[in-house]
Coordinates of C-alpha atoms in Angstrom, one line a residue:
M1 CA -23.0 -113.4 66.0
M2 CA -20.1 -113.9 68.3
V3 CA -18.1 -117.3 69.2
M4 CA -18.5 -116.2 73.0
S5 CA -21.5 -115.1 74.5
T6 CA -21.7 -113.7 77.1
L7 CA -22.8 -95.5 73.8
T8 CA -23.8 -87.3 77.2
A9 CA -26.7 -86.7 78.7
L10 CA -28.2 -88.9 81.2
I11 CA -29.2 -86.5 83.2
F12 CA -31.1 -84.1 80.1
G13 CA -34.4 -84.0 82.1
I14 CA -32.5 -81.5 84.5
F15 CA -31.4 -78.8 82.9
L16 CA -28.4 -76.5 84.4
N17 CA -29.0 -72.7 84.5
F18 CA -26.3 -70.2 83.5
T19 CA -26.8 -67.8 85.5
S20 CA -28.9 -69.0 88.9
S21 CA -27.5 -69.5 91.9
Q22 CA -28.5 -72.3 91.6
V23 CA -26.2 -74.1 89.9
H24 CA -24.5 -76.4 91.6
F25 CA -20.4 -77.4 90.3
P26 CA -18.4 -80.1 91.3
K27 CA -15.9 -79.6 93.3
I28 CA -12.5 -81.3 94.3
S29 CA -10.6 -80.4 97.5
E30 CA -6.7 -81.1 96.1
N31 CA -5.8 -78.3 93.6
V32 CA -3.3 -79.8 91.5
A33 CA -1.0 -78.4 89.0
C34 CA -1.8 -78.0 85.0
L35 CA 0.2 -79.8 82.5
D36 CA 1.5 -78.7 78.6
G37 CA -1.0 -77.6 76.4
E38 CA -3.4 -76.7 79.3
T39 CA -4.1 -73.8 81.4
C40 CA -5.9 -72.9 84.7
T41 CA -8.8 -70.8 84.1
S42 CA -12.7 -70.8 85.0
F43 CA -14.2 -73.7 84.6
R44 CA -17.4 -71.6 83.1
K45 CA -15.3 -70.6 80.7
C46 CA -14.1 -74.5 80.0
E47 CA -16.6 -76.2 77.1
V48 CA -14.8 -79.5 77.1
A49 CA -14.6 -79.7 81.4
F50 CA -18.3 -78.2 81.7
R51 CA -20.4 -80.9 78.9
S52 CA -18.3 -83.6 79.8
W53 CA -19.4 -82.8 83.9
K54 CA -23.0 -82.1 82.7
Q55 CA -23.4 -84.8 80.8
F56 CA -21.1 -87.8 82.3
R57 CA -20.5 -86.0 85.9
T58 CA -17.1 -87.1 85.3
Q59 CA -14.9 -84.9 87.5
P60 CA -12.8 -82.1 86.1
K61 CA -9.0 -81.6 87.6
S62 CA -8.6 -78.3 89.7
C63 CA -5.8 -75.3 90.0
Y64 CA -7.6 -73.7 93.2
F65 CA -10.1 -71.9 93.9
K66 CA -11.5 -68.6 94.1
G67 CA -14.5 -68.5 96.6
K68 CA -16.5 -71.0 95.5
E69 CA -15.6 -70.4 92.5
Q70 CA -13.8 -73.4 90.9
F71 CA -11.0 -73.4 88.2
V72 CA -9.8 -76.2 85.9
C73 CA -6.8 -77.5 84.2
C74 CA -8.7 -76.9 80.8
P75 CA -6.8 -77.4 77.0
R76 CA -5.5 -74.2 75.9
S77 CA -8.1 -74.5 72.9
T78 CA -11.2 -75.1 74.4
V79 CA -10.9 -72.3 76.4
A80 CA -13.9 -69.8 75.7
A81 CA -16.4 -67.4 76.6
P82 CA -19.1 -68.6 78.6
K83 CA -22.1 -69.4 77.2
I84 CA -25.1 -72.1 77.0
I85 CA -24.3 -75.3 75.5
E86 CA -27.5 -76.6 73.9
Q87 CA -28.7 -80.0 74.3
T88 CA -29.5 -81.2 70.7
I89 CA -32.1 -82.7 70.0
S90 CA -31.3 -86.8 70.2
E91 CA -30.0 -85.2 73.5
Q92 CA -33.4 -83.9 74.7
K93 CA -35.2 -86.8 73.6
C94 CA -32.5 -89.5 75.6
G95 CA -33.4 -87.2 79.0
Y96 CA -37.3 -87.7 78.2
Y97 CA -37.0 -91.5 77.5
Y98 CA -34.7 -91.5 80.8
P99 CA -35.2 -89.3 83.6
V100 CA -32.8 -90.3 85.5
P101 CA -32.3 -88.7 89.4
F102 CA -29.7 -86.3 90.2
V103 CA -27.8 -88.2 92.1
I104 CA -25.7 -91.4 91.2
G105 CA -24.8 -94.1 93.5
G106 CA -26.4 -97.2 94.9
V107 CA -27.2 -100.6 93.8
D108 CA -27.5 -101.8 90.1
A109 CA -31.1 -102.6 89.8
I110 CA -31.6 -105.7 86.8
V111 CA -33.1 -104.0 83.8
D112 CA -34.3 -105.0 80.1
E113 CA -31.1 -103.7 79.0
F114 CA -31.5 -105.1 75.3
L115 CA -35.6 -103.7 74.9
F116 CA -33.5 -101.6 71.8
M117 CA -32.4 -104.7 69.7
A118 CA -34.6 -104.9 66.1
A119 CA -34.1 -108.1 64.3
L120 CA -35.2 -107.2 60.3
R121 CA -37.6 -109.6 59.0
Y122 CA -37.9 -109.8 54.7
G123 CA -40.5 -111.7 53.8
A124 CA -43.0 -113.2 55.1
Y125 CA -42.3 -114.6 58.7
N126 CA -41.0 -118.4 58.5
G127 CA -39.1 -118.9 61.5
P128 CA -35.8 -116.9 62.2
S129 CA -34.0 -117.7 58.7
N130 CA -36.4 -114.8 57.9
Y131 CA -34.1 -112.2 60.1
L132 CA -30.8 -111.1 58.0
C133 CA -29.7 -108.4 59.7
G134 CA -29.9 -105.9 63.1
G135 CA -31.2 -103.1 63.7
M136 CA -31.3 -100.8 67.2
L137 CA -34.5 -98.5 68.1
I138 CA -33.8 -94.5 68.6
S139 CA -36.9 -93.1 68.5
P140 CA -40.3 -95.2 69.5
N141 CA -41.0 -95.3 65.9
F142 CA -37.7 -95.1 64.4
V143 CA -34.5 -98.1 64.0
L144 CA -31.2 -97.2 63.4
T145 CA -29.6 -100.0 60.6
A146 CA -27.2 -100.2 58.1
A147 CA -27.1 -98.9 54.8
H148 CA -26.4 -102.1 53.1
C149 CA -29.1 -103.8 54.9
I150 CA -32.0 -102.9 52.8
S151 CA -31.8 -105.1 50.0
V152 CA -30.2 -108.3 50.9
N153 CA -30.9 -111.2 48.1
G154 CA -32.9 -108.2 46.0
I155 CA -35.0 -108.2 49.4
R156 CA -36.0 -105.3 51.4
P157 CA -37.4 -105.6 55.4
T158 CA -41.0 -105.5 55.3
H159 CA -41.3 -105.7 59.5
V160 CA -38.7 -105.2 62.9
R161 CA -38.8 -107.5 66.0
I162 CA -37.9 -105.5 69.0
G163 CA -36.9 -106.6 72.5
G164 CA -34.3 -109.2 71.5
E165 CA -36.8 -112.0 71.6
D166 CA -36.6 -115.2 70.7
L167 CA -37.0 -115.5 66.4
S168 CA -38.1 -118.3 66.6
L169 CA -41.0 -117.5 68.4
N170 CA -44.4 -116.5 66.5
G171 CA -43.9 -113.1 64.2
S172 CA -46.8 -111.6 64.7
K173 CA -46.2 -109.1 66.8
D174 CA -43.3 -107.9 64.9
I175 CA -44.5 -104.2 63.5
K176 CA -44.2 -103.0 59.7
V177 CA -41.5 -101.0 57.7
K178 CA -43.4 -97.9 57.1
R179 CA -40.6 -96.0 55.0
I180 CA -37.1 -96.9 54.6
I181 CA -34.0 -93.5 54.0
V182 CA -30.7 -94.8 52.7
H183 CA -27.7 -91.8 53.6
P184 CA -28.1 -89.7 50.3
E185 CA -23.9 -90.6 50.0
Y186 CA -23.9 -94.6 50.4
S187 CA -23.0 -96.5 47.7
P188 CA -23.0 -100.0 47.6
D189 CA -20.2 -100.0 46.4
T190 CA -18.0 -99.2 49.3
S191 CA -19.0 -99.3 53.2
Y192 CA -18.7 -95.7 52.9
N193 CA -22.0 -94.7 55.2
D194 CA -23.3 -97.6 55.6
I195 CA -26.5 -95.6 57.9
A196 CA -30.2 -95.8 57.4
L197 CA -33.5 -95.5 59.1
L198 CA -36.2 -97.2 59.0
E199 CA -39.8 -95.4 59.7
L200 CA -41.8 -97.8 61.4
S201 CA -46.5 -98.0 60.5
Q202 CA -46.6 -98.0 64.6
M203 CA -45.0 -96.7 67.7
S204 CA -43.5 -99.3 69.7
E205 CA -43.7 -99.1 73.3
N206 CA -40.0 -100.2 74.1
L207 CA -37.2 -97.9 75.7
P208 CA -35.2 -96.7 73.2
A209 CA -31.3 -96.0 73.1
C210 CA -29.8 -92.8 72.9
L211 CA -27.4 -91.8 71.0
W212 CA -23.6 -91.0 72.1
S213 CA -22.4 -87.7 71.3
D214 CA -18.9 -86.5 69.3
L215 CA -17.7 -84.2 71.9
N216 CA -17.1 -86.8 74.4
P217 CA -14.3 -89.9 74.8
L218 CA -15.2 -92.9 73.3
P219 CA -15.2 -95.4 76.2
K220 CA -12.0 -98.6 75.4
K221 CA -14.7 -101.7 76.0
V222 CA -17.6 -101.6 74.1
I223 CA -20.5 -104.1 74.3
A224 CA -22.1 -106.2 70.9
I225 CA -24.9 -107.8 70.2
G226 CA -26.5 -109.7 66.9
Y227 CA -28.3 -112.8 66.1
G228 CA -25.6 -113.8 64.2
H229 CA -23.5 -116.3 63.3
K230 CA -21.3 -117.8 66.3
E231 CA -18.7 -119.0 63.6
F232 CA -18.1 -118.2 60.1
A233 CA -20.6 -120.4 57.5
G234 CA -23.0 -120.7 60.4
E235 CA -26.0 -120.7 61.0
I236 CA -28.0 -117.7 63.0
S237 CA -29.1 -117.6 66.3
K238 CA -32.2 -117.6 66.8
T239 CA -31.1 -115.7 70.6
L240 CA -29.7 -112.9 71.3
Q241 CA -26.1 -112.8 71.4
K242 CA -23.5 -110.3 73.2
V243 CA -20.4 -109.7 73.3
N244 CA -18.0 -107.5 74.9
L245 CA -15.5 -106.1 72.4
T246 CA -11.8 -103.5 72.7
L247 CA -12.9 -100.2 70.8
F248 CA -8.8 -99.1 68.3
R249 CA -8.1 -96.1 67.3
N250 CA -8.1 -95.5 63.3
S251 CA -4.8 -95.8 62.6
E252 CA -4.5 -98.8 64.9
C253 CA -7.2 -100.7 62.4
S254 CA -6.0 -99.2 59.1
Q255 CA -3.1 -101.1 59.4
F256 CA -5.6 -104.3 58.8
L257 CA -7.7 -102.3 56.7
E258 CA -5.3 -101.7 53.2
P259 CA -6.9 -100.5 50.5
S260 CA -5.0 -103.3 48.7
T261 CA -6.8 -105.7 50.3
Y262 CA -10.2 -104.3 50.9
D263 CA -12.0 -102.9 47.7
N264 CA -15.2 -101.8 49.4
L265 CA -12.7 -98.9 51.0
P266 CA -10.6 -97.9 48.2
N267 CA -9.7 -94.2 50.5
G268 CA -8.7 -96.4 53.6
L269 CA -10.7 -96.0 57.3
L270 CA -12.3 -92.8 57.6
D271 CA -13.8 -90.6 60.5
K272 CA -16.6 -91.5 60.0
Q273 CA -15.8 -95.6 61.1
I274 CA -15.0 -96.9 64.5
C275 CA -13.7 -100.6 63.9
A276 CA -13.2 -102.9 67.5
G277 CA -12.7 -106.9 67.9
E278 CA -10.2 -108.8 69.8
L279 CA -6.3 -109.2 68.2
V280 CA -6.3 -112.8 70.7
S281 CA -9.2 -114.0 72.0
P282 CA -11.8 -115.2 69.5
K283 CA -14.9 -112.7 70.4
D284 CA -16.2 -110.8 66.9
T285 CA -19.3 -109.6 65.4
C286 CA -20.3 -112.6 62.8
Q287 CA -22.8 -113.0 59.5
G288 CA -26.1 -111.8 60.5
D289 CA -24.8 -109.1 63.2
S290 CA -24.9 -106.7 60.8
G291 CA -26.7 -103.9 61.7
G292 CA -26.5 -104.2 65.0
P293 CA -25.1 -101.7 67.6
I294 CA -22.0 -101.5 69.3
F295 CA -22.6 -99.5 72.4
T296 CA -21.7 -98.9 75.6
R297 CA -23.7 -98.6 79.3
I298 CA -23.3 -95.5 81.5
T299 CA -25.0 -96.5 85.0
F300 CA -27.4 -94.2 86.3
A301 CA -28.8 -96.7 89.8
P302 CA -31.5 -97.8 89.2
K303 CA -31.0 -97.4 85.7
H304 CA -28.6 -98.6 83.1
I305 CA -28.6 -96.0 80.6
P306 CA -27.6 -97.8 76.7
Y307 CA -25.5 -95.1 74.1
L308 CA -25.4 -96.2 71.1
I309 CA -21.7 -95.6 69.2
G310 CA -21.7 -97.6 66.0
I311 CA -23.6 -99.5 63.5
T312 CA -21.9 -103.4 62.3
S313 CA -21.2 -102.7 58.6
F314 CA -18.7 -105.6 57.4
G315 CA -15.7 -107.3 58.7
S316 CA -13.3 -110.0 57.4
L317 CA -13.4 -113.9 58.6
C318 CA -15.3 -114.2 62.1
A319 CA -13.1 -114.0 65.3
S320 CA -9.7 -113.8 62.9
G321 CA -7.9 -111.5 64.8
V322 CA -8.6 -108.2 62.7
P323 CA -11.4 -105.9 64.1
A324 CA -14.4 -105.4 62.6
V325 CA -15.2 -101.7 60.8
Y326 CA -18.3 -99.8 62.2
T327 CA -20.1 -96.7 61.5
R328 CA -19.8 -93.9 63.9
I329 CA -23.2 -93.1 64.4
S330 CA -22.2 -89.3 66.1
E331 CA -21.1 -88.2 62.6
F332 CA -24.6 -89.1 61.3
R333 CA -26.6 -87.4 64.4
T334 CA -27.3 -84.2 62.0
W335 CA -28.7 -86.4 59.4
I336 CA -30.5 -88.3 61.6
E337 CA -31.7 -85.6 64.2
G338 CA -33.0 -84.1 60.9
I339 CA -35.4 -87.2 60.1
V340 CA -36.5 -89.0 63.3
W341 CA -37.7 -85.6 65.2
N342 CA -38.3 -82.6 62.5
D343 CA -40.9 -81.3 63.8

């Protein structure tokens, strides 16, 4: 998979009450001047700052305090009247899966960080060669993967192995695929809308991963994991591999991904996609990693919460210096939520 081995709502189990005096807002002791394009406004009225604090505990930039009320530097375009910011169903579920405490800090605990990893099996079990794509558990009975993984050489995935296990182990514990749902706008002729869901025939006991929110800034670094080739045209890895990658702006990636060169991108790189890689060091995803995740981890000791950012879609030659392209999960959250949590 990779030449070198090496995704907001973490505190959704605790809800803020906008009308109660028990709401604890972040405070910064030193006042600062706001930049051009920002206005000093009540923290309650700055939706971006409030949500960033609520989900990530990101400290806002304070202008001054008036009594107990904090005023922050807020982008002018985001100032709004006070309102309750509703959580999406996936954010609520994330808080259920990871009921972490309100306090941040402490020593990181060692946890099984890749229990959400899935390997898609095609046909009867016959060792690692039957696992041709990756995926990620996002609820006890749904796995998220790439749409192009739904048919490999005309064969559809029949089972899923969850937990990041060694693929050489007997596949008797693999879970059978009950239903396959491909995004309605996906076409095999392009790499757009390259996303699909697998409904499992039984619940997995593993903890799912959370979905990254499109309202939050992306991290600079992500983790990619998978069972793909360790070198171009190599053999699939029976053990799970991981690598740290850099996220690039689409404008940066577009110079590598001209429509004239990539037939699968006739309209160029779209906002529903994202790219990551390393331009110099030999780190990348490779064949067999398709459908697997790029994600970030946010630590609320003693837990490391995985947040899914992208699905491995396609790339050039492995570790060639050209970033690989991933389906941007946040752009498809409404579609995902309408299927996975439709009750």
